[in-house]
Amino acid sequence: MKLLVIWEKFRNFSVRFTQPHKHNRVQRYLFPVILILFVYILKILLSTIIFRGLPFLLSTFIVVLSSWYGGIGPGILATILTAILSNFLFLEPGLSFSGLENALTTTIFLIQGLFISIISEAKRNADLQKDSFISFASHELKNPLTVIKSYNTLLGRSLKGKNSLKMKGFIARIDSQVDKITNLINDLLDVTKIASGKLILNKETLAIYSMLQDIIRDQQLLSPTHKIKFYGKSYKKIYADRIRISEVFINIINNAVKYSPGRRSIIVSITGKRNSVVVSVQDFGIGLSEQEKEKIFEQFYRAPGTKVEGLGLGLYIAQQIVILHQGKIWVESKLNKGSIFYVELPIYTNNILRR
Ligand code: ADP
């Protein structure tokens, strides 16, 4: 789990790193220069193990990082600087190229660097276009859905008192289908926000026990087929985004209901530890195999043969939200026996505000 947290931190860092519009022009153009200096110092330190092919690797490394960080301009600057300086800075004196060889190497450096800069710029533009398309399309889809939902509610009200059970059934179905589409759209929007590092959290101190009580009460109303039991008690407070962290628990409880058809009970428990609280959600349903367990937190993953509707995004989003709260989420499960999902969140202390 620790490795996963480190990986996610690295991923979030790299998302921020590769957004040139977040760095100002001086930073973007200074970056390749500083990188070249750094690599040169490294080369001096590692001079005993330097080998002939290294300048190519170093120049590639410098150009890739510069174009990721600063975009095409700094990428090209890094290309030109490494091409000019490679002979003076990076090669051992005895190995320096000369004549035609030198010209050829420099040309290859230049072409390689140009390609890298252009390709990474094109990829970034494609990603930006994809994200803005999803976000634009999602907002455009949400507006008419809101209108449909309001008219549907009005229609339902106008039928009040009338003996039209069938019509009321239709209206309820429209309502739940509109809710499903809205949830799918929200999931897609969340995924694009996570990918671009734009998932903003509004954290506050929260009494997690009473928050869970509210969630369980609401979910119980929506899932009459199951009895959701709540065990344990904790007066600890967490520092979290109420809406986002509620989403995590709602998703796991929903899944417990969805993936335990024909079973009656779901058990939610809360345990206070010294610096954290652990919430578990247990079901006695279809469970997961060892291989499935490894993959369920990935985007769009759904266990083979899953018959219930879904996109395979809920647990991915839940995991990202938990990680953004410096917490952990994991699962224990046995095929056909059921699953227990755990969420561990740090408790509120003054230190947490500084993180
Ligand atoms: P969705 O439920 O929309 O498919 P999730 O990301 O919430 O997406 O879940 C991913 C997959 O993990 C599900 O498709 C299902 O195969 C598996 N899964 C999640 N929760 C459970 C559970 N409580 N029991 C068994 N399988 C589960």
Coordinates of C-alpha atoms and ligand atoms in Angstrom, one line a residue:
M1 CA 0.0 0.0 0.0
K2 CA 2.9 2.4 0.8
L3 CA 4.3 1.8 -2.7
L4 CA 0.9 2.7 -4.1
V5 CA 0.8 6.0 -2.2
I6 CA 4.3 6.8 -3.3
W7 CA 3.4 6.0 -6.9
E8 CA 0.2 8.2 -6.7
K9 CA 2.3 11.1 -5.2
F10 CA 4.8 10.7 -8.0
R11 CA 1.9 10.6 -10.5
N12 CA 0.3 13.8 -9.1
F13 CA 3.7 15.5 -9.1
S14 CA 4.3 14.5 -12.8
V15 CA 0.8 15.8 -13.7
R16 CA 1.7 19.2 -12.2
F17 CA 5.2 19.0 -13.7
T18 CA 4.0 18.5 -17.3
Q19 CA 1.6 21.5 -17.4
P20 CA 3.6 24.3 -19.0
H21 CA 0.9 26.8 -18.6
K22 CA 1.4 26.5 -14.8
H23 CA 5.0 27.7 -15.0
N24 CA 5.9 31.2 -16.1
R25 CA 8.1 31.9 -19.1
V26 CA 11.3 32.6 -17.1
Q27 CA 10.9 29.2 -15.2
R28 CA 10.2 27.4 -18.5
Y29 CA 13.3 28.7 -20.3
L30 CA 15.6 28.6 -17.3
F31 CA 14.7 24.9 -16.7
P32 CA 16.8 23.4 -19.6
V33 CA 19.7 25.6 -18.7
I34 CA 19.7 24.5 -15.0
L35 CA 19.2 20.9 -16.1
I36 CA 22.2 21.1 -18.4
L37 CA 24.3 22.5 -15.5
F38 CA 23.0 19.8 -13.2
V39 CA 23.8 17.0 -15.7
Y40 CA 27.3 18.5 -16.2
I41 CA 28.0 18.4 -12.5
L42 CA 26.6 14.9 -12.4
K43 CA 29.0 14.0 -15.2
I44 CA 32.0 15.3 -13.3
L45 CA 30.9 13.3 -10.2
L46 CA 30.4 10.2 -12.3
S47 CA 33.3 10.7 -14.6
T48 CA 34.9 7.3 -13.7
I49 CA 31.9 5.4 -15.0
I50 CA 31.0 7.6 -18.0
F51 CA 30.7 5.7 -21.2
R52 CA 30.7 6.7 -24.9
G53 CA 26.9 6.5 -25.4
L54 CA 26.0 8.6 -22.5
P55 CA 25.9 12.0 -24.2
F56 CA 23.0 10.7 -26.4
L57 CA 21.1 9.5 -23.4
L58 CA 21.8 12.7 -21.5
S59 CA 20.7 14.9 -24.3
T60 CA 17.5 12.9 -24.8
F61 CA 16.8 13.1 -21.0
I62 CA 17.4 16.9 -21.0
V63 CA 15.2 17.5 -24.1
V64 CA 12.4 15.2 -22.9
L65 CA 12.2 16.8 -19.4
S66 CA 12.5 20.3 -20.8
S67 CA 9.7 19.9 -23.3
W68 CA 7.5 18.2 -20.7
Y69 CA 8.1 21.0 -18.3
G70 CA 8.1 24.0 -20.6
G71 CA 6.5 23.0 -23.9
I72 CA 7.9 23.2 -27.4
G73 CA 10.0 26.4 -27.0
P74 CA 12.1 25.2 -24.0
G75 CA 12.3 21.7 -25.7
I76 CA 13.9 23.3 -28.8
L77 CA 16.2 25.4 -26.7
A78 CA 17.4 22.3 -24.8
T79 CA 17.9 20.6 -28.2
I80 CA 20.1 23.4 -29.5
L81 CA 22.0 23.8 -26.2
T82 CA 22.7 20.1 -25.9
A83 CA 23.7 19.8 -29.5
I84 CA 26.2 22.7 -29.2
L85 CA 27.5 21.8 -25.8
S86 CA 27.6 18.0 -26.1
N87 CA 31.2 18.1 -27.5
F88 CA 32.5 20.4 -24.9
L89 CA 30.6 19.3 -21.8
F90 CA 29.5 15.8 -21.9
L91 CA 32.2 13.8 -23.8
E92 CA 35.4 12.8 -22.1
P93 CA 38.3 14.8 -23.8
G94 CA 39.8 11.6 -25.3
L95 CA 36.5 10.7 -26.8
S96 CA 35.5 13.9 -28.4
F97 CA 34.1 13.7 -31.9
S98 CA 35.7 15.5 -34.8
G99 CA 35.1 16.5 -38.4
L100 CA 32.3 14.7 -40.2
E101 CA 31.5 12.5 -37.2
N102 CA 31.0 15.7 -35.1
A103 CA 28.7 17.2 -37.7
L104 CA 26.7 14.0 -38.0
T105 CA 26.3 13.6 -34.3
T106 CA 25.2 17.1 -33.9
T107 CA 22.6 16.8 -36.7
I108 CA 21.3 13.6 -35.1
F109 CA 21.1 15.3 -31.8
L110 CA 19.1 18.2 -33.4
I111 CA 16.7 16.0 -35.3
Q112 CA 16.1 13.7 -32.3
G113 CA 15.5 16.7 -30.0
L114 CA 13.1 18.3 -32.5
F115 CA 11.1 15.1 -32.8
I116 CA 10.8 14.7 -29.1
S117 CA 9.7 18.3 -28.6
I118 CA 7.1 18.2 -31.4
I119 CA 5.7 14.8 -30.3
S120 CA 5.4 15.7 -26.7
E121 CA 3.7 19.0 -27.6
A122 CA 1.3 17.2 -29.9
K123 CA 0.5 14.6 -27.2
R124 CA -0.1 17.3 -24.6
N125 CA -2.4 19.2 -27.0
A126 CA -4.3 16.0 -27.8
D127 CA -4.8 15.3 -24.0
L128 CA -5.9 18.9 -23.4
Q129 CA -8.4 18.7 -26.3
K130 CA -9.7 15.4 -25.1
D131 CA -10.1 16.7 -21.5
S132 CA -11.8 19.9 -22.6
F133 CA -14.1 17.9 -25.0
I134 CA -15.2 15.6 -22.2
S135 CA -15.7 18.5 -19.8
F136 CA -17.6 20.6 -22.5
A137 CA -19.7 17.6 -23.6
S138 CA -20.5 16.6 -20.0
H139 CA -21.7 20.1 -19.1
E140 CA -23.8 20.3 -22.2
L141 CA -25.4 17.0 -21.4
K142 CA -26.0 17.9 -17.8
N143 CA -28.1 21.0 -18.7
P144 CA -30.9 19.2 -20.6
L145 CA -30.8 16.4 -18.0
T146 CA -31.6 18.9 -15.2
V147 CA -34.5 20.3 -17.3
I148 CA -35.8 16.7 -17.9
K149 CA -35.6 16.0 -14.2
S150 CA -37.4 19.2 -13.2
Y151 CA -40.3 18.6 -15.7
N152 CA -40.5 15.0 -14.6
T153 CA -40.9 16.1 -10.9
L154 CA -43.6 18.6 -12.1
L155 CA -45.4 15.8 -13.9
G156 CA -45.2 13.6 -10.9
R157 CA -46.7 16.4 -8.7
S158 CA -49.5 17.0 -11.2
L159 CA -50.5 13.3 -10.9
K160 CA -50.8 13.5 -7.1
G161 CA -54.0 12.1 -5.8
K162 CA -54.9 10.7 -9.2
N163 CA -55.2 6.9 -9.6
S164 CA -52.5 6.4 -12.1
L165 CA -50.1 3.9 -10.6
K166 CA -48.7 3.0 -14.0
M167 CA -47.8 6.6 -14.9
K168 CA -46.2 7.1 -11.5
G169 CA -44.1 4.0 -12.2
F170 CA -43.0 5.5 -15.6
I171 CA -42.1 8.8 -13.9
A172 CA -40.0 7.0 -11.2
R173 CA -38.2 5.1 -14.0
I174 CA -37.4 8.2 -15.9
D175 CA -36.1 9.8 -12.7
S176 CA -33.8 6.9 -11.9
Q177 CA -32.5 6.7 -15.4
V178 CA -31.7 10.4 -15.5
D179 CA -29.9 10.0 -12.1
K180 CA -27.9 7.1 -13.6
I181 CA -26.8 9.2 -16.6
T182 CA -26.0 12.2 -14.4
N183 CA -23.8 9.9 -12.2
L184 CA -22.0 8.5 -15.2
I185 CA -21.3 12.1 -16.5
N186 CA -20.1 13.1 -13.0
D187 CA -17.7 10.1 -12.9
L188 CA -16.3 11.0 -16.4
L189 CA -15.8 14.6 -15.2
D190 CA -14.1 13.5 -12.1
V191 CA -11.7 11.3 -14.1
T192 CA -10.7 14.2 -16.3
K193 CA -10.2 16.4 -13.2
I194 CA -8.0 13.7 -11.5
A195 CA -6.0 13.3 -14.7
S196 CA -5.3 17.0 -14.9
G197 CA -4.7 17.5 -11.2
K198 CA -7.8 19.7 -10.9
L199 CA -9.8 17.7 -8.3
I200 CA -10.1 20.4 -5.6
L201 CA -10.9 19.5 -2.1
N202 CA -12.7 21.7 0.4
K203 CA -11.5 20.2 3.6
E204 CA -13.1 20.8 7.0
T205 CA -13.1 19.0 10.4
L206 CA -15.7 16.3 10.3
A207 CA -17.1 13.9 12.9
I208 CA -16.8 10.8 10.9
Y209 CA -19.1 8.6 13.0
S210 CA -22.1 10.9 12.6
M211 CA -21.3 11.4 8.9
L212 CA -21.4 7.6 8.5
Q213 CA -24.7 7.4 10.4
D214 CA -26.3 9.9 7.9
I215 CA -24.9 8.0 4.9
I216 CA -26.1 4.6 6.1
R217 CA -29.5 6.0 6.9
D218 CA -29.8 7.4 3.3
Q219 CA -28.4 4.3 1.7
Q220 CA -30.7 2.0 3.7
L221 CA -33.7 3.9 2.3
L222 CA -32.4 3.4 -1.3
S223 CA -31.5 -0.3 -0.7
P224 CA -34.5 -2.0 0.9
T225 CA -33.2 -5.4 -0.2
H226 CA -30.4 -5.3 2.3
K227 CA -30.1 -4.6 6.0
I228 CA -27.1 -2.3 6.6
K229 CA -25.8 -2.8 10.1
F230 CA -23.4 -0.3 11.7
Y231 CA -21.0 -1.5 14.4
G232 CA -18.4 0.4 16.5
K233 CA -18.1 3.9 17.7
S234 CA -15.5 6.7 17.3
Y235 CA -15.6 10.3 18.4
K236 CA -12.5 11.0 16.3
K237 CA -12.6 13.8 13.8
I238 CA -11.1 13.8 10.3
Y239 CA -10.0 16.7 8.1
A240 CA -11.8 16.0 4.9
D241 CA -14.0 17.2 2.0
R242 CA -17.4 16.1 3.2
I243 CA -18.9 15.6 -0.2
R244 CA -16.0 13.8 -1.7
I245 CA -15.3 11.5 1.3
S246 CA -19.1 10.7 1.5
E247 CA -18.9 9.7 -2.1
V248 CA -16.2 7.2 -1.3
F249 CA -18.4 5.5 1.4
I250 CA -21.6 5.7 -0.7
N251 CA -19.7 4.0 -3.6
I252 CA -18.4 1.2 -1.4
I253 CA -21.8 0.6 0.3
N254 CA -23.6 0.7 -3.1
N255 CA -21.1 -1.8 -4.5
A256 CA -21.7 -4.1 -1.5
V257 CA -25.4 -4.0 -2.3
K258 CA -24.9 -4.4 -6.1
Y259 CA -22.5 -7.3 -5.8
S260 CA -24.3 -9.3 -3.2
P261 CA -27.6 -10.1 -4.9
G262 CA -29.9 -12.4 -2.9
R263 CA -28.0 -11.7 0.3
R264 CA -29.5 -9.8 3.2
S265 CA -26.8 -8.0 5.2
I266 CA -24.1 -5.5 4.8
I267 CA -21.9 -4.7 7.8
V268 CA -20.3 -1.3 8.2
S269 CA -17.8 -1.0 11.1
I270 CA -15.7 1.9 12.5
T271 CA -12.5 1.4 14.6
G272 CA -10.5 4.2 16.0
K273 CA -6.7 3.8 16.0
R274 CA -4.1 6.1 17.5
N275 CA -3.7 8.4 14.5
S276 CA -6.4 7.2 12.2
V277 CA -9.9 5.7 11.8
V278 CA -10.6 2.6 9.8
V279 CA -14.0 2.1 8.3
S280 CA -14.9 -1.3 6.8
V281 CA -17.8 -2.4 4.6
Q282 CA -18.5 -6.1 4.4
D283 CA -20.8 -8.0 2.1
F284 CA -21.4 -11.7 1.6
G285 CA -21.8 -11.6 -2.2
I286 CA -20.0 -12.7 -5.3
G287 CA -16.5 -11.7 -4.0
L288 CA -13.3 -11.4 -6.0
S289 CA -10.6 -13.7 -7.2
E290 CA -6.9 -12.9 -6.4
Q291 CA -6.4 -11.5 -9.9
E292 CA -9.5 -9.4 -9.8
K293 CA -8.6 -7.9 -6.4
E294 CA -5.3 -6.5 -7.9
K295 CA -7.2 -4.7 -10.7
I296 CA -10.4 -3.3 -9.2
F297 CA -9.0 0.1 -8.4
E298 CA -7.9 0.6 -12.0
Q299 CA -9.8 2.9 -14.4
F300 CA -12.7 1.1 -16.3
Y301 CA -11.9 -2.3 -14.8
R302 CA -14.9 -4.5 -14.2
A303 CA -14.5 -8.1 -13.1
P304 CA -15.2 -10.5 -16.0
G305 CA -18.8 -11.7 -16.1
T306 CA -20.0 -8.7 -14.0
K307 CA -23.7 -8.5 -14.9
V308 CA -24.7 -5.3 -13.0
E309 CA -24.5 -2.0 -14.8
G310 CA -21.4 0.2 -14.2
L311 CA -18.5 1.9 -15.9
G312 CA -15.7 0.6 -13.6
L313 CA -14.8 4.1 -12.4
G314 CA -16.2 4.2 -8.9
L315 CA -13.4 2.5 -7.1
Y316 CA -10.7 4.3 -9.1
I317 CA -12.2 7.7 -8.1
A318 CA -12.7 6.5 -4.5
Q319 CA -9.0 5.5 -4.3
Q320 CA -7.9 8.9 -5.7
I321 CA -10.0 10.8 -3.2
V322 CA -8.7 8.7 -0.3
I323 CA -5.1 9.2 -1.4
L324 CA -5.7 13.0 -1.6
H325 CA -6.8 12.7 2.0
Q326 CA -3.5 10.9 2.9
G327 CA -5.5 7.8 3.5
K328 CA -5.6 4.2 2.3
I329 CA -8.2 2.0 0.7
W330 CA -7.9 -1.8 0.3
V331 CA -9.9 -4.9 0.0
E332 CA -10.0 -8.5 1.4
S333 CA -12.2 -10.8 -0.6
K334 CA -12.9 -14.5 -1.4
L335 CA -14.7 -15.6 -4.5
N336 CA -18.3 -16.4 -3.8
K337 CA -17.9 -15.6 -0.1
G338 CA -17.9 -11.8 -0.1
S339 CA -15.6 -8.8 0.3
I340 CA -14.5 -6.4 2.9
F341 CA -13.4 -2.9 1.7
Y342 CA -11.4 -0.9 4.2
V343 CA -10.8 2.9 4.2
E344 CA -8.3 4.3 6.6
L345 CA -8.2 8.1 7.2
P346 CA -5.8 10.1 9.3
I347 CA -7.5 11.8 12.3
Y348 CA -7.6 15.6 12.5
T349 CA -4.5 17.1 14.2
N350 CA -2.9 20.5 13.9
N351 CA -0.2 18.9 11.8
I352 CA -2.6 17.7 9.2
L353 CA -3.3 21.3 8.3
R354 CA 0.3 21.8 7.3
R355 CA 0.3 18.9 4.8
Ligands
ADP1 P1 -18.6 -0.4 -11.2 O1 -19.3 -0.9 -10.0 O2 -19.3 0.8 -11.8 O3 -18.3 -1.5 -12.3 P2 -16.3 0.1 -9.5 O4 -15.1 0.8 -9.8 O5 -17.1 0.6 -8.4 O6 -17.2 0.2 -10.9 O7 -16.0 -1.4 -9.3 C1 -15.1 -2.0 -10.2 C2 -15.3 -3.5 -10.3 O8 -14.9 -4.1 -9.0 C3 -16.8 -3.9 -10.4 O9 -17.2 -3.9 -11.8 C4 -16.8 -5.3 -9.8 O10 -16.4 -6.3 -10.7 C5 -15.8 -5.2 -8.7 N1 -16.4 -5.0 -7.3 C6 -16.5 -3.8 -6.7 N2 -17.1 -3.9 -5.5 C7 -17.3 -5.2 -5.4 C8 -17.9 -6.0 -4.3 N3 -18.3 -5.5 -3.2 N4 -17.9 -7.4 -4.5 C9 -17.5 -7.9 -5.6 N5 -16.9 -7.2 -6.7 C10 -16.8 -5.9 -6.5

